[in-house]
Coordinates of C-alpha atoms in Angstrom, one line a residue:
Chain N
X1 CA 37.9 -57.8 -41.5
X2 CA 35.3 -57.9 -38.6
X3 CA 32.6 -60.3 -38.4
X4 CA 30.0 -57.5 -39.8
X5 CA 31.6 -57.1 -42.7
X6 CA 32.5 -61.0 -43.3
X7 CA 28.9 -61.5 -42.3
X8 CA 27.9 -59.4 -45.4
X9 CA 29.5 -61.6 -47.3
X10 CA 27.5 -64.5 -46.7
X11 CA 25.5 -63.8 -49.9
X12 CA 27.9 -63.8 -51.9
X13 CA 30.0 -66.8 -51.1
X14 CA 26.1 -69.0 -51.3
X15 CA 26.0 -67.7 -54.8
X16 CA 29.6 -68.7 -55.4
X17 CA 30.4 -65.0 -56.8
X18 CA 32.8 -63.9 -53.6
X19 CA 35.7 -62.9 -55.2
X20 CA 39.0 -65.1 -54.9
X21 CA 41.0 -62.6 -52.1
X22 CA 37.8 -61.8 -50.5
X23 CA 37.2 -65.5 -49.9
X24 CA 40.2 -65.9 -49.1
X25 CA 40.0 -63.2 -45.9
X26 CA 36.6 -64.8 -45.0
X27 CA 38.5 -68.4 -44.4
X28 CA 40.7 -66.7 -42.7
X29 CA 38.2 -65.4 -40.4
X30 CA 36.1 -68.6 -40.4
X31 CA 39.0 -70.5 -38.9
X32 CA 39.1 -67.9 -36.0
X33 CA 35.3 -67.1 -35.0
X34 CA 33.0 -70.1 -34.5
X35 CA 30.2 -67.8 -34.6
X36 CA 30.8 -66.8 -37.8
X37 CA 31.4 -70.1 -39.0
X38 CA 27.7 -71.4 -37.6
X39 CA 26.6 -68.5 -39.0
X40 CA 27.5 -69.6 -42.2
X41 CA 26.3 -73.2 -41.8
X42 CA 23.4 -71.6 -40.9
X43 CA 22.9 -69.7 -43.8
X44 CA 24.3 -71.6 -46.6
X45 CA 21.3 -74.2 -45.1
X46 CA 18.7 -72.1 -45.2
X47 CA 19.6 -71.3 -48.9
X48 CA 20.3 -74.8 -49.7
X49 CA 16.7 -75.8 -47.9
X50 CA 15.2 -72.6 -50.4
X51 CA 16.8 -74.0 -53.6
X52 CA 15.3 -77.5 -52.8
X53 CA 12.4 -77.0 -52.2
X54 CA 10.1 -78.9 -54.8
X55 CA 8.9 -77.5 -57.9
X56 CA 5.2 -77.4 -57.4
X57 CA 3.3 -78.2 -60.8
X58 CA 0.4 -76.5 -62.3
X59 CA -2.4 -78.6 -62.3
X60 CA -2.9 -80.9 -65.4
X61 CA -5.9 -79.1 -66.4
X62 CA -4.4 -75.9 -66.2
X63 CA -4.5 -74.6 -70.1
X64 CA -8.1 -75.9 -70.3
X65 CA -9.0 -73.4 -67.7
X66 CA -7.0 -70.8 -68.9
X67 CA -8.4 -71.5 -72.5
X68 CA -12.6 -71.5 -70.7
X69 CA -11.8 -68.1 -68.6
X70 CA -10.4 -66.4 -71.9
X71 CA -13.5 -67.6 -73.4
X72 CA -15.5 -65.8 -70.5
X73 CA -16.6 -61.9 -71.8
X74 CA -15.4 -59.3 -69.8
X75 CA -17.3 -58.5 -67.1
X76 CA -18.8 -55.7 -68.2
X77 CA -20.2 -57.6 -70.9
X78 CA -21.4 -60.3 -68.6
X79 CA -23.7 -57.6 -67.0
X80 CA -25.2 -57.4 -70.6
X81 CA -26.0 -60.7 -71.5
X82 CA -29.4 -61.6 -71.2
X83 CA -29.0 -64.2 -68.6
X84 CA -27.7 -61.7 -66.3
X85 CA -30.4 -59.0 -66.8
X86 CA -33.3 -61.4 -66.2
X87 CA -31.7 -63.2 -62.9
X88 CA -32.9 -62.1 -59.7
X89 CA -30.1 -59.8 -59.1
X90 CA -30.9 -58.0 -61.8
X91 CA -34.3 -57.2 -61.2
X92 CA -33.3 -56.0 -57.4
X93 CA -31.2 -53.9 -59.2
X94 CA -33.5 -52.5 -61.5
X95 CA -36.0 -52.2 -58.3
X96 CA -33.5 -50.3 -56.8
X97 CA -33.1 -48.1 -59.7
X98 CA -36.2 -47.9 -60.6
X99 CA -37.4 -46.4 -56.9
X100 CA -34.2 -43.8 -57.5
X101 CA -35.6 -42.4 -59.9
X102 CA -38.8 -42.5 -58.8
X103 CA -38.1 -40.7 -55.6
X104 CA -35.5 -38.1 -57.3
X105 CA -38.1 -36.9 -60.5
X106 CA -41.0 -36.7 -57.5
X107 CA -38.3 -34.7 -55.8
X108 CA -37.4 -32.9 -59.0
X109 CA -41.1 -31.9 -60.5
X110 CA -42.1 -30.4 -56.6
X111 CA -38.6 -29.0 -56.4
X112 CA -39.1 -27.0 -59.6
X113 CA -42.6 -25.9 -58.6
X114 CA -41.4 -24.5 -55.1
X115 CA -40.9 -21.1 -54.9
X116 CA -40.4 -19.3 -51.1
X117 CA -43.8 -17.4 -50.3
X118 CA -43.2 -14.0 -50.7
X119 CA -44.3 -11.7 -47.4
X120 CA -47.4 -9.9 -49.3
X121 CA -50.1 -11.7 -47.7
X122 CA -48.7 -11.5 -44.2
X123 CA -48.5 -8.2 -44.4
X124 CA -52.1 -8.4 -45.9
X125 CA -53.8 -10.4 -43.3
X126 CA -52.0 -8.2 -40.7
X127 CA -53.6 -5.0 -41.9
X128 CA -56.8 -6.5 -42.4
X129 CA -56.8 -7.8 -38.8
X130 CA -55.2 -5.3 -37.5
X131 CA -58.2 -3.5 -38.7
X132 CA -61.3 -5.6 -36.9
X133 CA -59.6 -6.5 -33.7
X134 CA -59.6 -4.1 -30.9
X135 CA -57.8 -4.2 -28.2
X136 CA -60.0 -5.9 -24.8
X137 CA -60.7 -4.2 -22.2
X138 CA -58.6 -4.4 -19.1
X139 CA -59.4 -7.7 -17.7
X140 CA -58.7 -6.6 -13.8
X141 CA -60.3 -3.5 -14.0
X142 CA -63.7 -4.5 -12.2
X143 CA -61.2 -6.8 -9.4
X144 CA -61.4 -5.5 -6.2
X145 CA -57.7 -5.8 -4.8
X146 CA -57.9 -6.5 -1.5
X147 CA -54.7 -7.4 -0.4
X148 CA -54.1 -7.5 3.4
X149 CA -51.2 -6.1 5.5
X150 CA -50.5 -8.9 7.1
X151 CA -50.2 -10.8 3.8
X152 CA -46.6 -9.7 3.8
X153 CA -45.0 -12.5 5.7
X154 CA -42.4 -14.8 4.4
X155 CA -44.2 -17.2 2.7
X156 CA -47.0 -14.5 0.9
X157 CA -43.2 -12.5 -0.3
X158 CA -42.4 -16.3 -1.9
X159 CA -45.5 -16.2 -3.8
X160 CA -45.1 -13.1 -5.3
X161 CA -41.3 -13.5 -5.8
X162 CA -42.4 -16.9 -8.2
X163 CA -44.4 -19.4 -6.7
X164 CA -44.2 -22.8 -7.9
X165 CA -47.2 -24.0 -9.2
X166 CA -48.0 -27.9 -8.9
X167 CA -49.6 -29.8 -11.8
X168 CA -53.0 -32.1 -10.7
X169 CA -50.8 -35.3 -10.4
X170 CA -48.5 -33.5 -7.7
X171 CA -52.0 -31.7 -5.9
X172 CA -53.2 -35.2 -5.8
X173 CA -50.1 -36.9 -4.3
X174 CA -49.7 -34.0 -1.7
X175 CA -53.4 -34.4 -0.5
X176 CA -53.3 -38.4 -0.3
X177 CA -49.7 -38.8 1.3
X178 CA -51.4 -36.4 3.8
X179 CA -53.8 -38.7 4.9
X180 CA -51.6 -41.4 7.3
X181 CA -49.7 -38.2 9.1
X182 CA -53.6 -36.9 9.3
X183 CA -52.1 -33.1 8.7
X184 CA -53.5 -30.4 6.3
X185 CA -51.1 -30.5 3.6
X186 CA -51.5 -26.3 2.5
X187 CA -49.7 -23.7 4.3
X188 CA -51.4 -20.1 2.7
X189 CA -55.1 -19.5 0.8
X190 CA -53.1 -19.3 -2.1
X191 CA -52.0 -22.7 -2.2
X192 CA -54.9 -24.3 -1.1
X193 CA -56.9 -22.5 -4.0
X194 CA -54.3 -23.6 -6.7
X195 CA -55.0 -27.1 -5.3
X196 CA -58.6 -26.9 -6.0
X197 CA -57.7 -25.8 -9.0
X198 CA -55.6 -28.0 -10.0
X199 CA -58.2 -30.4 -9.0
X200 CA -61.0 -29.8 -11.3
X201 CA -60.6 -31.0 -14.7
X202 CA -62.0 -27.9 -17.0
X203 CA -59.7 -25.4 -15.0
X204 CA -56.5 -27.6 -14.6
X205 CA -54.9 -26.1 -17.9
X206 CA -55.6 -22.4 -17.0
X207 CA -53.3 -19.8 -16.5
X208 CA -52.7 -19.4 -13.2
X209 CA -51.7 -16.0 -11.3
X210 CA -51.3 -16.5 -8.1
X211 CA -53.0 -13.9 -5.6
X212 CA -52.0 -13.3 -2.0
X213 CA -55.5 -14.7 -1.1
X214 CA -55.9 -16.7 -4.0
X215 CA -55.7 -16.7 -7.5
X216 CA -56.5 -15.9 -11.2
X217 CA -57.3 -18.6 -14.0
X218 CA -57.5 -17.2 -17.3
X219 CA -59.1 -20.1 -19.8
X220 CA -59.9 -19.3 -23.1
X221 CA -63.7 -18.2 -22.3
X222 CA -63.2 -16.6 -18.4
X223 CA -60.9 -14.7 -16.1
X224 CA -61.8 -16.2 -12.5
X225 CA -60.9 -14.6 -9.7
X226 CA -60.7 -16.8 -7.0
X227 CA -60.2 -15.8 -3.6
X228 CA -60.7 -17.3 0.2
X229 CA -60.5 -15.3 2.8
X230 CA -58.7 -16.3 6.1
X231 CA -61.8 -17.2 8.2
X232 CA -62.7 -19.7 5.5
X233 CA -58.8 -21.1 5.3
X234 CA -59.1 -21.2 9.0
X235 CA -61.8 -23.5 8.4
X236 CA -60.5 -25.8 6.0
X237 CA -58.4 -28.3 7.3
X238 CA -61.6 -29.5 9.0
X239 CA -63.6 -29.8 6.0
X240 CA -60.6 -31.5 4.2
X241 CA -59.8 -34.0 7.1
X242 CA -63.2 -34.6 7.1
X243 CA -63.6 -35.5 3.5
X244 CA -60.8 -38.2 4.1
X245 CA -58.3 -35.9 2.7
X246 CA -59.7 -35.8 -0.8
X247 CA -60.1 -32.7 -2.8
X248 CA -63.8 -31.3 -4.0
X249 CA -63.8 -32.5 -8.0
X250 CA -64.9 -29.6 -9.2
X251 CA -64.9 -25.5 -8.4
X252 CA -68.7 -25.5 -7.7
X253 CA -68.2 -28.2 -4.9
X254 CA -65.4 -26.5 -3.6
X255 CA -67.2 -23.0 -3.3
X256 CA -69.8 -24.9 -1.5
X257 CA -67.5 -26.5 0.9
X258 CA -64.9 -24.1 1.5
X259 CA -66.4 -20.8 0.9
X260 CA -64.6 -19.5 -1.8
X261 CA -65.1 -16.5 -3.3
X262 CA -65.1 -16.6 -7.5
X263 CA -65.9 -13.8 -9.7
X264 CA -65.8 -14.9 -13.2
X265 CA -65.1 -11.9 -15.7
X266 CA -65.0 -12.1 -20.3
X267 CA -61.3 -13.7 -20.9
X268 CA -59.2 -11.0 -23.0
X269 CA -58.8 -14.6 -25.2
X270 CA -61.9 -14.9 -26.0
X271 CA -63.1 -13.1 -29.7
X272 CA -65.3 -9.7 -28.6
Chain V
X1 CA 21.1 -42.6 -77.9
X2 CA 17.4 -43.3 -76.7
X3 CA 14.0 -41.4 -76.9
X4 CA 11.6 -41.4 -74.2
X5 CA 7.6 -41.5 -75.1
X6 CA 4.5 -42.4 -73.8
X7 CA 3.0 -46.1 -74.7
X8 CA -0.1 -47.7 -73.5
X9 CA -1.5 -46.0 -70.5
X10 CA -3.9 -49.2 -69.0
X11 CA -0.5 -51.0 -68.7
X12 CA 2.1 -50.1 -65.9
X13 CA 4.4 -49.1 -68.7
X14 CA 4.0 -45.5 -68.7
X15 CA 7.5 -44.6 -70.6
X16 CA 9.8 -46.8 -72.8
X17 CA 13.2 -46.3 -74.0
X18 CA 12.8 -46.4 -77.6
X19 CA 16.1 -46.9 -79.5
X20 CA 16.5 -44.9 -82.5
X21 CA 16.8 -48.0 -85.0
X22 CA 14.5 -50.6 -84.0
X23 CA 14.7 -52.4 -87.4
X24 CA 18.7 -53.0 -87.4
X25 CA 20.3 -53.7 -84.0
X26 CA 23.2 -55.1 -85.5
X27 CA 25.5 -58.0 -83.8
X28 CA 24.6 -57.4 -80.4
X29 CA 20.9 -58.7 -81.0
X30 CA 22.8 -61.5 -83.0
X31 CA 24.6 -62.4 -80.4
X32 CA 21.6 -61.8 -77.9
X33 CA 19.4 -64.7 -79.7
X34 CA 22.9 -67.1 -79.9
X35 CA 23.3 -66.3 -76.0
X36 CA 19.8 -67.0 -75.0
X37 CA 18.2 -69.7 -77.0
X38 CA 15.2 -69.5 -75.6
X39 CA 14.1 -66.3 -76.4
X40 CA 14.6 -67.2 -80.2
X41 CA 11.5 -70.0 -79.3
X42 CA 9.4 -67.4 -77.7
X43 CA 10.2 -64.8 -80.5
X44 CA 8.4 -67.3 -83.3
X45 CA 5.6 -68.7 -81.4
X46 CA 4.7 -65.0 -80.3
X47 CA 5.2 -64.2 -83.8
X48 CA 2.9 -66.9 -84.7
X49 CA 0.1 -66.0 -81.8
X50 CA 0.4 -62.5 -83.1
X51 CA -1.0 -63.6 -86.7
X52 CA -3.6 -65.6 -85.5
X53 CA -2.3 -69.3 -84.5
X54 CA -3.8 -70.3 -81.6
X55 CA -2.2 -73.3 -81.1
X56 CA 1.2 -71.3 -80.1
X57 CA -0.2 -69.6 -77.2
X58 CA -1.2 -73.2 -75.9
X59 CA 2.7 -74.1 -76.3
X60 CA 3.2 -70.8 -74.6
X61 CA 1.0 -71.7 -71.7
X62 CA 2.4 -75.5 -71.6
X63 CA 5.7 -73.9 -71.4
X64 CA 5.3 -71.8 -68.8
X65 CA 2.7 -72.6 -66.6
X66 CA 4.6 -74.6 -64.0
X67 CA 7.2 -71.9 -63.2
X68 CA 4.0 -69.2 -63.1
X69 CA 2.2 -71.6 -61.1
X70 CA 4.9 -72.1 -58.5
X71 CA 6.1 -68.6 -58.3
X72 CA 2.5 -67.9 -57.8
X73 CA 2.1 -70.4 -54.9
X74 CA 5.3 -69.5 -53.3
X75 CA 4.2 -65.7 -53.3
X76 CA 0.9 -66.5 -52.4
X77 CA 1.4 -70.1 -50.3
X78 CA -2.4 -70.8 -51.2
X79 CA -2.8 -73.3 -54.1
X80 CA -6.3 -72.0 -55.0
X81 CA -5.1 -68.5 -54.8
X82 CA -2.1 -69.3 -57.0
X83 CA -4.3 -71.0 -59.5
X84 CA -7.0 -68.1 -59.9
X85 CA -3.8 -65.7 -60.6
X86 CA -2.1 -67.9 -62.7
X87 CA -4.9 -67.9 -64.7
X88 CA -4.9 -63.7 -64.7
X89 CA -1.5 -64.4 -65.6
X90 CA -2.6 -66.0 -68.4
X91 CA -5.3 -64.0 -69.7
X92 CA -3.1 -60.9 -68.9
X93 CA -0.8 -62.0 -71.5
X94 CA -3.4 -63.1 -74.1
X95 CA -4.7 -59.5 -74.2
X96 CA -1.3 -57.7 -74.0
X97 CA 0.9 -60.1 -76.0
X98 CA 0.9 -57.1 -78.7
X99 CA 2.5 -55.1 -76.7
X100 CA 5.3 -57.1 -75.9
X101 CA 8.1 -55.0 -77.9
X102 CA 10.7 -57.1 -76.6
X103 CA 13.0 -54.5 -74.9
X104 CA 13.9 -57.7 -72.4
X105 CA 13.1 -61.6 -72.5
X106 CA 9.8 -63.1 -72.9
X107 CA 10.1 -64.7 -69.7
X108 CA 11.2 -61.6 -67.9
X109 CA 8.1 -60.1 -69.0
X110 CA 6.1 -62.7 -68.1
X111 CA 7.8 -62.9 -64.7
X112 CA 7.2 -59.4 -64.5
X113 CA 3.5 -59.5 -65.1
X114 CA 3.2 -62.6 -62.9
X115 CA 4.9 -60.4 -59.7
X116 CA 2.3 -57.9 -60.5
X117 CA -0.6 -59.8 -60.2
X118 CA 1.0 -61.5 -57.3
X119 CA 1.7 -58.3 -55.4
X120 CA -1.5 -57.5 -56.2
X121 CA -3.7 -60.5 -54.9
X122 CA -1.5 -60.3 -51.9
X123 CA -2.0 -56.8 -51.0
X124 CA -6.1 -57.0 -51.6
X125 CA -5.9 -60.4 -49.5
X126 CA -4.0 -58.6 -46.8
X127 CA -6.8 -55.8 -47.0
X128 CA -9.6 -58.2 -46.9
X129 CA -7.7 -59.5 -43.6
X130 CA -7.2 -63.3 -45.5
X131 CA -4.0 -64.0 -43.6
X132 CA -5.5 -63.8 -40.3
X133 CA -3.1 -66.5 -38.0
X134 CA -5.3 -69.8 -37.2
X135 CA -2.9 -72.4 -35.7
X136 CA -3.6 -76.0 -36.9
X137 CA -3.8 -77.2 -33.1
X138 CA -6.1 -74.9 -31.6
X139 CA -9.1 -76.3 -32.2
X140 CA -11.5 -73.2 -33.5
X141 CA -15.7 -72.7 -32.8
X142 CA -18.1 -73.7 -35.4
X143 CA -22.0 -74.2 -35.1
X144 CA -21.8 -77.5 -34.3
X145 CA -19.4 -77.5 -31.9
X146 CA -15.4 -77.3 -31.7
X147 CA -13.7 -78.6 -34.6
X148 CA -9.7 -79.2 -34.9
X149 CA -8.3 -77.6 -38.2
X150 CA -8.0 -79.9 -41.2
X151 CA -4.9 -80.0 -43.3
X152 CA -5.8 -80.5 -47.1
X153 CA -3.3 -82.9 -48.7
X154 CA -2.2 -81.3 -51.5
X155 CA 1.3 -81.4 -53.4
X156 CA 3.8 -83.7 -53.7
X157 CA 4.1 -87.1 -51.1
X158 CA 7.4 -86.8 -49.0
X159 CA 8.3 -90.2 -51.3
X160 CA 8.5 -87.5 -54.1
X161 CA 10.4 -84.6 -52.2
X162 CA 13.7 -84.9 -50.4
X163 CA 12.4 -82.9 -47.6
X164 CA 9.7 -84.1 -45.3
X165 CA 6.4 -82.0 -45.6
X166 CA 6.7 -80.3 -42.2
X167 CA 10.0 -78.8 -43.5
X168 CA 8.4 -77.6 -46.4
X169 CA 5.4 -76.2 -44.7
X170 CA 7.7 -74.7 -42.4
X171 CA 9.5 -73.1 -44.7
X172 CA 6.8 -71.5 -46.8
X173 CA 5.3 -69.9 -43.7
X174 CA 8.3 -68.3 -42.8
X175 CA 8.8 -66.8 -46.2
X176 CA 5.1 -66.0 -45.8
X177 CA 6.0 -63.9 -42.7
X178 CA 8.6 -61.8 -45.2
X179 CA 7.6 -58.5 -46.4
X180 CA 6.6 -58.0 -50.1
X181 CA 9.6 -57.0 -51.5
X182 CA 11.8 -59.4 -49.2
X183 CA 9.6 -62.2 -50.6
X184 CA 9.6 -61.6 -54.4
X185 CA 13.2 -61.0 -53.8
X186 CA 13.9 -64.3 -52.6
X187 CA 11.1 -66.7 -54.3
X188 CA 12.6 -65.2 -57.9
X189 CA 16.5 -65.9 -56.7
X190 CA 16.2 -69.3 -54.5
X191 CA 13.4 -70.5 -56.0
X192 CA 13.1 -69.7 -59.1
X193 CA 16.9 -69.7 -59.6
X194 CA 16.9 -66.4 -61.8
X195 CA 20.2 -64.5 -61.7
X196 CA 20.2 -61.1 -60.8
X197 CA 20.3 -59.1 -63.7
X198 CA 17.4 -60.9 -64.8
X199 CA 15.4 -60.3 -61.2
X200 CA 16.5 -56.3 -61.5
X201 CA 15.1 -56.8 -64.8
X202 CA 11.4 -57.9 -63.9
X203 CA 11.3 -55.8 -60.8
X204 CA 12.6 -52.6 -62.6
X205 CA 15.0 -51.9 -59.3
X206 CA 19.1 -52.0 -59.4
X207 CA 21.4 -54.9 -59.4
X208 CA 22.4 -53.7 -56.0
X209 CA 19.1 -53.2 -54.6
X210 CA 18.1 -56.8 -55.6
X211 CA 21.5 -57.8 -54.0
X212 CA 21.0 -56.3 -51.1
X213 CA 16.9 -57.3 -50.8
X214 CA 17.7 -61.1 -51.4
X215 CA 20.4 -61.0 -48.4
X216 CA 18.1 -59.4 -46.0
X217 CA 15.9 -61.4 -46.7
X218 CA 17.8 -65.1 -46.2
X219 CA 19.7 -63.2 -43.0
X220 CA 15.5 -62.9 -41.9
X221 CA 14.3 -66.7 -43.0
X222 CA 17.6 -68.0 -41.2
X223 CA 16.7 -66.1 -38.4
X224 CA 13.0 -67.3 -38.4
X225 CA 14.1 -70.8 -39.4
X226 CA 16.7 -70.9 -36.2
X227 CA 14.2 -69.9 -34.0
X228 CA 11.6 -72.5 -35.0
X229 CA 14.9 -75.1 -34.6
X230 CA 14.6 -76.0 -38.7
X231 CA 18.4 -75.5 -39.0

């Protein structure tokens, strides 16, 4: 027998249920392998250190509790008793519950109520206003389009391509970070109109349209049309240097100071 | 010749081998009750319970409560764990008692019930992460600064044992470190000193199987034991 196999014997021979011939062969073998036979010591200790080990008693007052917990209700009874039901648990509990309910029969008596709007007075309201509101009349029909020639350079085919139109905050940060270089921040009318623009407070949420000298801004009540023509952009960076680099406040100044040209037409917003 | 049928479903007993004669089991139950006195005992004080007398169920309790106790401890190696099972034990059996038929021993059966619960407690400690390691030399962080771990002094004085407490600490770590099965296995054989047809018995497995679980699992301890120089 190999040491496997006598070592699967160990078991057996601690129990003292090897059988005779078997034990006999595992002697045998013992005699012959000192590992196997410090296995064995080792073993046989380990059981021998099991089966002493002390018998730990229950402690003395072991049936009294035994005899108090049988005496407890289950706990599903315990959660009747009136104890229970008037602690403080309870009555988070019953809050608890209590706003459940609340919340779900709200939920419930809308709920049933609810039914999606059918589309007959949509349709309604459409016909009806389909039937008072005419259509406005062309807003640029009275503009005189005066778009130059020479308007088709680079930076005027930009514009029209999709110019990006600065909010006030940007206008204002480009006209005061002018001021230590001392240079005229605008390159085209266009610009320099969307600045003032941009710069008065009742026209800084129009739509703007930029124009190659200028631009539209459509508010609720008016279609300007706002235009400067190249003498008067010519003139400009004077008049701004010489206000220290600060935009007019509102369109009025800024017609007085830079010449602009503003026709104010009916807005298509505005009710006829 | 047995039937099979359905019993109780709230206990783990789903199916019973029912023999045909209860009533008569002629000399081999005779013999049984000669064989094993001790069931005789348990037979009339059950009996007894069974028609009302409280007073046997205490002498069931006193009679049994050190060898639940301990098997509970060694299973669990907590002493307030193994007291608060015990106790299920206990109450376990109060409830069920009337459904002891007595297909095996009384004490198989409560053996049997007190692995359950053990089993049990162990696996919902292990879920609620209760055995986490804390050696007793690191010291660990508390509020008020670092404290060293405190041993409670509980069980017998070394006077009392033959071993010295280290040895025995030792020792039920390491069997703490087995796997369930290896565990029950071994508490029920070396511990508990039950033969192995009565440990198939209560853990409803082969003679073989508990042969072969009870060597792994002394090859294991030795092993463990070796390495922490106990041998």
């Amino acid at each position: 027998m190999n040491c496997e196999a006598i070592r699967e014997l160990f078991s057996d021979y601690a129990d003292r249920t090897l059988a005779p011939e078997l034990k006999d062969s595992m002697e045998q073998h013992l005699k012959r392998c000192p590992a196997c036979s410090r296995e064995l010591t080792h073993f046989t200790a380990t059981v021998q250190l099991l089966t002493r080990l002390p018998m730990i008693p229950a402690p003395p007052d072991f049936l009294v509790s035994v005899r108090r917990r049988l005496e407890q209700p289950p706990a599903w009874r315990r959660f009747l008793s009136p104890a229970w039901l008037l602690s403080p648990a309870a009555s988070r509990t019953w809050a608890l519950a209590a706003s459940f309910i609340f919340v779900f029969s709200i939920a419930f008596l809308i709920g049933r109520n609810y039914q999606p709007g059918s589309p007959q007075p949509l349709t309604v309201a459409l016909e009806h206003s389909a039937k008072v509101w005419t259509p406005p009349p062309d807003p640029l029909e009275g503009v005189e389009w005066r778009i130059p020639m020479e308007a088709a350079a680079p930076r005027a085919m930009a514009v029209s391509a999709g110019f990006h139109i600065p909010d006030s905050l940007e206008v204002e940060y480009a006209a005061s970070r002018s001021a230590p270089d001392g240079a005229f921040p605008y390159q085209t009318p266009t610009e320099f109109v969307i600045a003032l623009l941009k710069a008065d407070p009742e026209l800084r949420y129009a739509d703007l349209y930029p124009l190659p000298q200028g631009a539209l801004a459509l508010t609720p009540d008016f279609l300007y049309q706002i235009t400067l023509s190249d003498a008067g952009f010519a003139q400009a960076p004077q008049t701004f240097l010489g206000n220290g680099h600060r935009l007019p406040r509102t369109l009025g100044q800024a017609q007085r100071l830079y010449g602009l040209h503003i026709r104010r037409l009916a807005s298509p917003l505005s009710a006829p | 010749m047995e039937l099979f049928f359905p019993i109780n479903l709230f206990t783990n007993r789903y199916w019973v081998a029912k023999p045909l004669n209860p009533g008569n089991k002629g000399l081999a139950a005779v013999a049984e009750q000669v064989e094993k006195p001790g069931h005789d005992a348990d037979a009339e004080l059950i009996q007894d319970f069974l028609k009302g007398g409280q007073s046997s169920f205490n002498r069931l309790v006193l009679k049994y409560q050190n060898k639940v106790f301990n098997l509970c401890y060694r299973m669990l190696g907590e002493r307030s764990e193994a007291e608060d099972v015990a106790q299920e034990v206990f109450v376990t059996l109060f409830r069920s008692v009337k459904h002891f038929r007595g297909d095996s021993l009384f004490s198989t059966w409560v053996f049997r019930i007190t692995v359950n619960h053990c089993k049990n407690r162990l696996k919902y400690l292990t879920r609620r992460n209760y055995f986490k390691m804390q050696s007793l030399d690191q010291p660990f962080a508390t509020e008020e600064g670092e404290m060293v771990p405190d041993t409670e002094d509980e069980g017998p004085t070394p006077e009392e044992s033959l071993m010295s407490r280290e040895v025995q600490e030792t020792i039920q770590l390491k069997i703490a470190e087995l796997d369930t099965e290896h565990r029950t296995a071994i508490v029920l054989r070396d511990i508990q000193g039950l033969s192995y047809q009565e440990i198939a018995d209560i853990l409803g497995v082969r003679e073989g199987t508990v042969k072969s679980r009870i060597h792994r699992a002394r090859l294991e301890l030795k092993e463990k034991l070796e390495r922490e120089g106990k041998l």
